Structures are given as structure tokens and as C-alpha cells.
Amino acid sequence: MSGRFVLVLAAACAVALPSTAAAAPRMPKSVEGLTDCRVHENHAGYRVLIYVVRGSIGCDEAVDVVKQGLDVPGWTYYDWTKVDDDAFWTDVWERSDDGAVIGAVLQVNQGRPPPPVRGRKCGSLRMSAITYRVTVRRMSCRRGRALIRRAKGSNGRFAGFRCRNRQGQLFLEHRCTRGRRVVVARYVEGE
């Protein structure tokens, strides 16, 4: 191919395909005056703040669009971190038919761990390359450690206990309760 043909082809592509920044909607520099829908928290310790920037769209629909992710029929998604380095928006959706715009801000939830459980300290328990500190109340250390080892990763009922897992950026916790019996295995970064 001649150099001239390649140059003409590159120029034609540049005209035909607008850059993401050129096609993206204009976004305000603050959330002042915007419809604040709500905070959506996910299990990984992140919070997503959702705003209706413009258009006739309700908060329920805005939250549904954000929860659906990148490929929502009738909406164009923009990864705003690639469009504008200085903006605090992380994700933007624009509706194709009327130009309604939804903005989202992703925040890392520091997720401070809950206060320590009162009870007997049972030392440490190593699971999946992490060392947890185990505390029990109204049960033996041996039974509590065995229960946590078997119930690790399950939310809901397990062996008559109600178990749940919590995590934030700085902690992991496995907690099982039945009545006044409690066993907690907790890893906190820096402890």
C-alpha cells in the first residue's frame, strides 16, 4: 500500500468514528441540584452513588440501569475514567432516544469492622492463606473453630446456626449465631 492511501484511510476513519470524549454527554462538575437516587452497596465493599443528571427518568429506573451494567438495551455506557481524568464521575449512561443521562460515582467503602465480640478468645485459625482470630461465647473453642471451618463462605443456615460473612476493604468476618451462642472469626488488616 502506498503511504498516501494509508494517510487518506486514516483520515477517513478519524472523521467517521468520533472519539469517546466527543460522543460523550456533558457532565456537571458537582452533584448540586441533581436527583440523588440512592446508594447501591455490593458485597465487595464498594458503594455506588447514583444520580439522574438530566431527562425524565425516575430513580427506580436509574438504579435498574446501573445494576444491569454495561450492555443495557437503549442506553450507551461511558467509562468516565477514560473520558475525563479530573471528573469524579466513574460511570455514565445516556439513553439513545431522548438523551436522559445517569451518572454514577464508585466509592470504596472502608468498612470498619464491627466492635469486637465479648467472649472467650480462642487463638487463631488459618483458612485460605488468611489467619483469623476466633472468639466464642457460650460454646467451647473447639466447637466454635470446627463450626467456622465447616461454615466458611456460607450465608444462611448451617448446622442450626445462622451464619453470615461480611467484608470491607480492611476486614473479613465470618459470624455464626444460634440464640446466645456466638462464634466469630475475624481478620483485620494491620492487627
Tab-separated table of C-alpha atoms in Angstrom:
chain	number	residue	atom	x	y	z
A	1	MET	CA	0.000	0.000	0.000
A	2	SER	CA	1.184	3.462	-0.728
A	3	GLY	CA	1.738	5.882	2.112
A	4	ARG	CA	-0.752	8.302	0.581
A	5	PHE	CA	-3.568	5.691	0.607
A	6	VAL	CA	-2.902	4.826	4.269
A	7	LEU	CA	-2.967	8.508	5.208
A	8	VAL	CA	-6.313	9.043	3.394
A	9	LEU	CA	-7.771	5.896	5.006
A	10	ALA	CA	-6.655	7.026	8.490
A	11	ALA	CA	-8.184	10.478	7.952
A	12	ALA	CA	-11.480	8.945	6.793
A	13	CYS	CA	-11.624	6.715	9.873
A	14	ALA	CA	-10.908	9.656	12.155
A	15	VAL	CA	-13.822	11.597	10.634
A	16	ALA	CA	-16.220	8.620	10.588
A	17	LEU	CA	-15.525	7.403	14.132
A	18	PRO	CA	-15.765	10.165	16.731
A	19	SER	CA	-13.682	9.725	19.847
A	20	THR	CA	-15.364	8.648	23.056
A	21	ALA	CA	-14.826	12.072	24.584
A	22	ALA	CA	-16.502	13.816	21.635
A	23	ALA	CA	-19.541	11.499	21.682
A	24	ALA	CA	-19.973	11.541	25.462
A	25	PRO	CA	-22.605	13.755	27.096
A	26	ARG	CA	-21.591	16.849	29.027
A	27	MET	CA	-21.435	16.157	32.748
A	28	PRO	CA	-21.621	18.682	35.586
A	29	LYS	CA	-18.608	19.179	37.839
A	30	SER	CA	-20.686	18.711	41.002
A	31	VAL	CA	-23.832	16.901	42.131
A	32	GLU	CA	-25.515	20.084	43.302
A	33	GLY	CA	-29.100	20.238	42.060
A	34	LEU	CA	-29.113	16.673	40.690
A	35	THR	CA	-31.617	13.998	41.684
A	36	ASP	CA	-29.848	11.819	44.229
A	37	CYS	CA	-31.309	8.353	43.797
A	38	ARG	CA	-29.614	6.226	46.409
A	39	VAL	CA	-26.544	4.316	47.332
A	40	HIS	CA	-26.171	0.800	45.979
A	41	GLU	CA	-23.747	-1.313	48.019
A	42	ASN	CA	-22.300	-4.534	46.740
A	43	HIS	CA	-20.765	-7.452	48.612
A	44	ALA	CA	-17.207	-6.454	47.708
A	45	GLY	CA	-17.256	-3.362	49.901
A	46	TYR	CA	-17.962	-0.806	47.192
A	47	ARG	CA	-20.662	1.852	47.207
A	48	VAL	CA	-22.185	3.252	44.023
A	49	LEU	CA	-23.777	6.699	44.330
A	50	ILE	CA	-26.418	7.094	41.590
A	51	TYR	CA	-27.651	10.440	40.199
A	52	VAL	CA	-30.127	11.441	37.487
A	53	VAL	CA	-28.256	14.163	35.623
A	54	ARG	CA	-30.915	15.086	33.038
A	55	GLY	CA	-34.037	13.783	31.401
A	56	SER	CA	-37.329	12.353	32.547
A	57	ILE	CA	-36.239	9.240	34.355
A	58	GLY	CA	-37.189	8.021	37.801
A	59	CYS	CA	-34.779	6.789	40.424
A	60	ASP	CA	-36.061	3.213	40.228
A	61	GLU	CA	-35.267	3.044	36.524
A	62	ALA	CA	-31.873	4.699	37.066
A	63	VAL	CA	-30.936	2.144	39.719
A	64	ASP	CA	-32.091	-0.701	37.440
A	65	VAL	CA	-29.932	0.599	34.593
A	66	VAL	CA	-26.858	0.863	36.831
A	67	LYS	CA	-27.415	-2.638	38.239
A	68	GLN	CA	-27.664	-4.091	34.708
A	69	GLY	CA	-24.151	-2.882	33.933
A	70	LEU	CA	-22.540	-2.044	30.618
A	71	ASP	CA	-24.860	-3.541	27.980
A	72	VAL	CA	-28.298	-2.091	28.674
A	73	PRO	CA	-30.653	-2.028	25.650
A	74	GLY	CA	-31.400	1.557	24.607
A	75	TRP	CA	-28.557	3.018	26.674
A	76	THR	CA	-24.975	3.939	25.826
A	77	TYR	CA	-22.406	3.338	28.554
A	78	TYR	CA	-19.303	5.509	29.055
A	79	ASP	CA	-16.393	4.625	31.316
A	80	TRP	CA	-15.923	8.167	32.557
A	81	THR	CA	-12.463	7.484	33.966
A	82	LYS	CA	-11.278	7.209	30.359
A	83	VAL	CA	-13.234	10.268	29.159
A	84	ASP	CA	-12.274	12.837	31.805
A	85	ASP	CA	-9.351	12.282	34.170
A	86	ASP	CA	-10.331	15.120	36.520
A	87	ALA	CA	-14.021	14.329	36.970
A	88	PHE	CA	-15.363	12.497	39.968
A	89	TRP	CA	-17.856	10.523	37.829
A	90	THR	CA	-16.828	6.922	37.239
A	91	ASP	CA	-19.674	5.668	35.010
A	92	VAL	CA	-22.239	7.420	32.799
A	93	TRP	CA	-25.235	6.059	30.867
A	94	GLU	CA	-27.053	8.042	28.137
A	95	ARG	CA	-30.439	6.970	26.799
A	96	SER	CA	-30.481	6.757	22.998
A	97	ASP	CA	-33.961	8.143	22.305
A	98	ASP	CA	-34.252	11.254	24.500
A	99	GLY	CA	-30.756	11.864	25.887
A	100	ALA	CA	-31.570	11.144	29.532
A	101	VAL	CA	-28.315	10.806	31.480
A	102	ILE	CA	-27.444	8.827	34.605
A	103	GLY	CA	-24.182	9.397	36.452
A	104	ALA	CA	-22.593	7.076	38.986
A	105	VAL	CA	-19.736	7.525	41.413
A	106	LEU	CA	-17.945	4.420	42.680
A	107	GLN	CA	-16.542	4.693	46.199
A	108	VAL	CA	-14.517	2.215	48.173
A	109	ASN	CA	-16.237	1.606	51.461
A	110	GLN	CA	-13.580	1.455	54.138
A	111	GLY	CA	-15.958	-0.786	56.040
A	112	ARG	CA	-14.750	-0.515	59.583
A	113	PRO	CA	-15.203	-3.821	61.330
A	114	PRO	CA	-17.919	-4.095	63.932
A	115	PRO	CA	-16.852	-3.867	67.561
A	116	PRO	CA	-15.150	-6.941	68.978
A	117	VAL	CA	-17.299	-9.735	70.327
A	118	ARG	CA	-17.298	-10.157	74.063
A	119	GLY	CA	-16.363	-13.673	74.856
A	120	ARG	CA	-13.510	-16.112	75.134
A	121	LYS	CA	-10.587	-15.636	72.776
A	122	CYS	CA	-9.715	-18.934	71.113
A	123	GLY	CA	-6.496	-18.031	69.328
A	124	SER	CA	-6.054	-18.060	65.599
A	125	LEU	CA	-7.424	-20.223	62.787
A	126	ARG	CA	-5.768	-20.428	59.370
A	127	MET	CA	-8.137	-20.696	56.378
A	128	SER	CA	-7.332	-19.959	52.720
A	129	ALA	CA	-3.948	-18.377	53.474
A	130	ILE	CA	-5.516	-15.937	55.971
A	131	THR	CA	-5.160	-16.186	59.720
A	132	TYR	CA	-8.376	-15.311	61.559
A	133	ARG	CA	-8.788	-14.577	65.265
A	134	VAL	CA	-11.602	-16.641	66.763
A	135	THR	CA	-13.866	-15.564	69.634
A	136	VAL	CA	-16.693	-17.646	71.110
A	137	ARG	CA	-19.486	-17.011	73.577
A	138	ARG	CA	-21.438	-19.783	75.329
A	139	MET	CA	-19.678	-22.610	73.494
A	140	SER	CA	-16.321	-24.361	73.545
A	141	CYS	CA	-13.388	-23.085	71.497
A	142	ARG	CA	-13.059	-26.481	69.838
A	143	ARG	CA	-16.682	-26.498	68.672
A	144	GLY	CA	-16.553	-22.860	67.561
A	145	ARG	CA	-13.404	-23.352	65.491
A	146	ALA	CA	-14.863	-26.502	63.872
A	147	LEU	CA	-18.103	-24.697	63.054
A	148	ILE	CA	-16.304	-21.762	61.421
A	149	ARG	CA	-14.059	-24.113	59.446
A	150	ARG	CA	-17.071	-26.019	58.061
A	151	ALA	CA	-19.343	-22.999	57.536
A	152	LYS	CA	-16.734	-20.745	55.895
A	153	GLY	CA	-18.174	-18.999	52.890
A	154	SER	CA	-21.812	-19.901	53.529
A	155	ASN	CA	-24.507	-17.353	54.268
A	156	GLY	CA	-27.737	-18.594	55.786
A	157	ARG	CA	-28.405	-21.610	57.978
A	158	PHE	CA	-25.678	-24.103	58.782
A	159	ALA	CA	-25.885	-26.834	61.463
A	160	GLY	CA	-28.669	-24.951	63.245
A	161	PHE	CA	-26.675	-21.704	63.288
A	162	ARG	CA	-27.360	-18.548	61.274
A	163	CYS	CA	-24.111	-17.738	59.511
A	164	ARG	CA	-23.107	-14.667	57.537
A	165	ASN	CA	-19.975	-13.252	56.017
A	166	ARG	CA	-19.044	-9.586	55.987
A	167	GLN	CA	-16.153	-7.884	54.331
A	168	GLY	CA	-14.814	-4.415	53.769
A	169	GLN	CA	-11.582	-3.134	52.374
A	170	LEU	CA	-9.807	-3.686	55.690
A	171	PHE	CA	-11.518	-6.712	57.219
A	172	LEU	CA	-13.120	-10.132	56.698
A	173	GLU	CA	-15.528	-11.650	59.196
A	174	HIS	CA	-17.361	-14.974	59.486
A	175	ARG	CA	-20.049	-14.967	62.193
A	176	CYS	CA	-22.427	-17.754	63.239
A	177	THR	CA	-25.117	-17.360	65.892
A	178	ARG	CA	-27.782	-19.538	67.482
A	179	GLY	CA	-29.644	-17.912	70.326
A	180	ARG	CA	-26.992	-16.557	72.671
A	181	ARG	CA	-24.261	-18.772	71.256
A	182	VAL	CA	-21.860	-16.845	69.027
A	183	VAL	CA	-18.673	-17.697	67.190
A	184	VAL	CA	-16.768	-15.088	65.192
A	185	ALA	CA	-13.652	-15.473	63.057
A	186	ARG	CA	-12.227	-12.101	62.069
A	187	TYR	CA	-9.249	-10.905	60.055
A	188	VAL	CA	-8.417	-7.198	60.300
A	189	GLU	CA	-5.571	-5.806	58.231
A	190	GLY	CA	-2.788	-4.472	60.404
A	191	GLU	CA	-3.676	-6.420	63.559
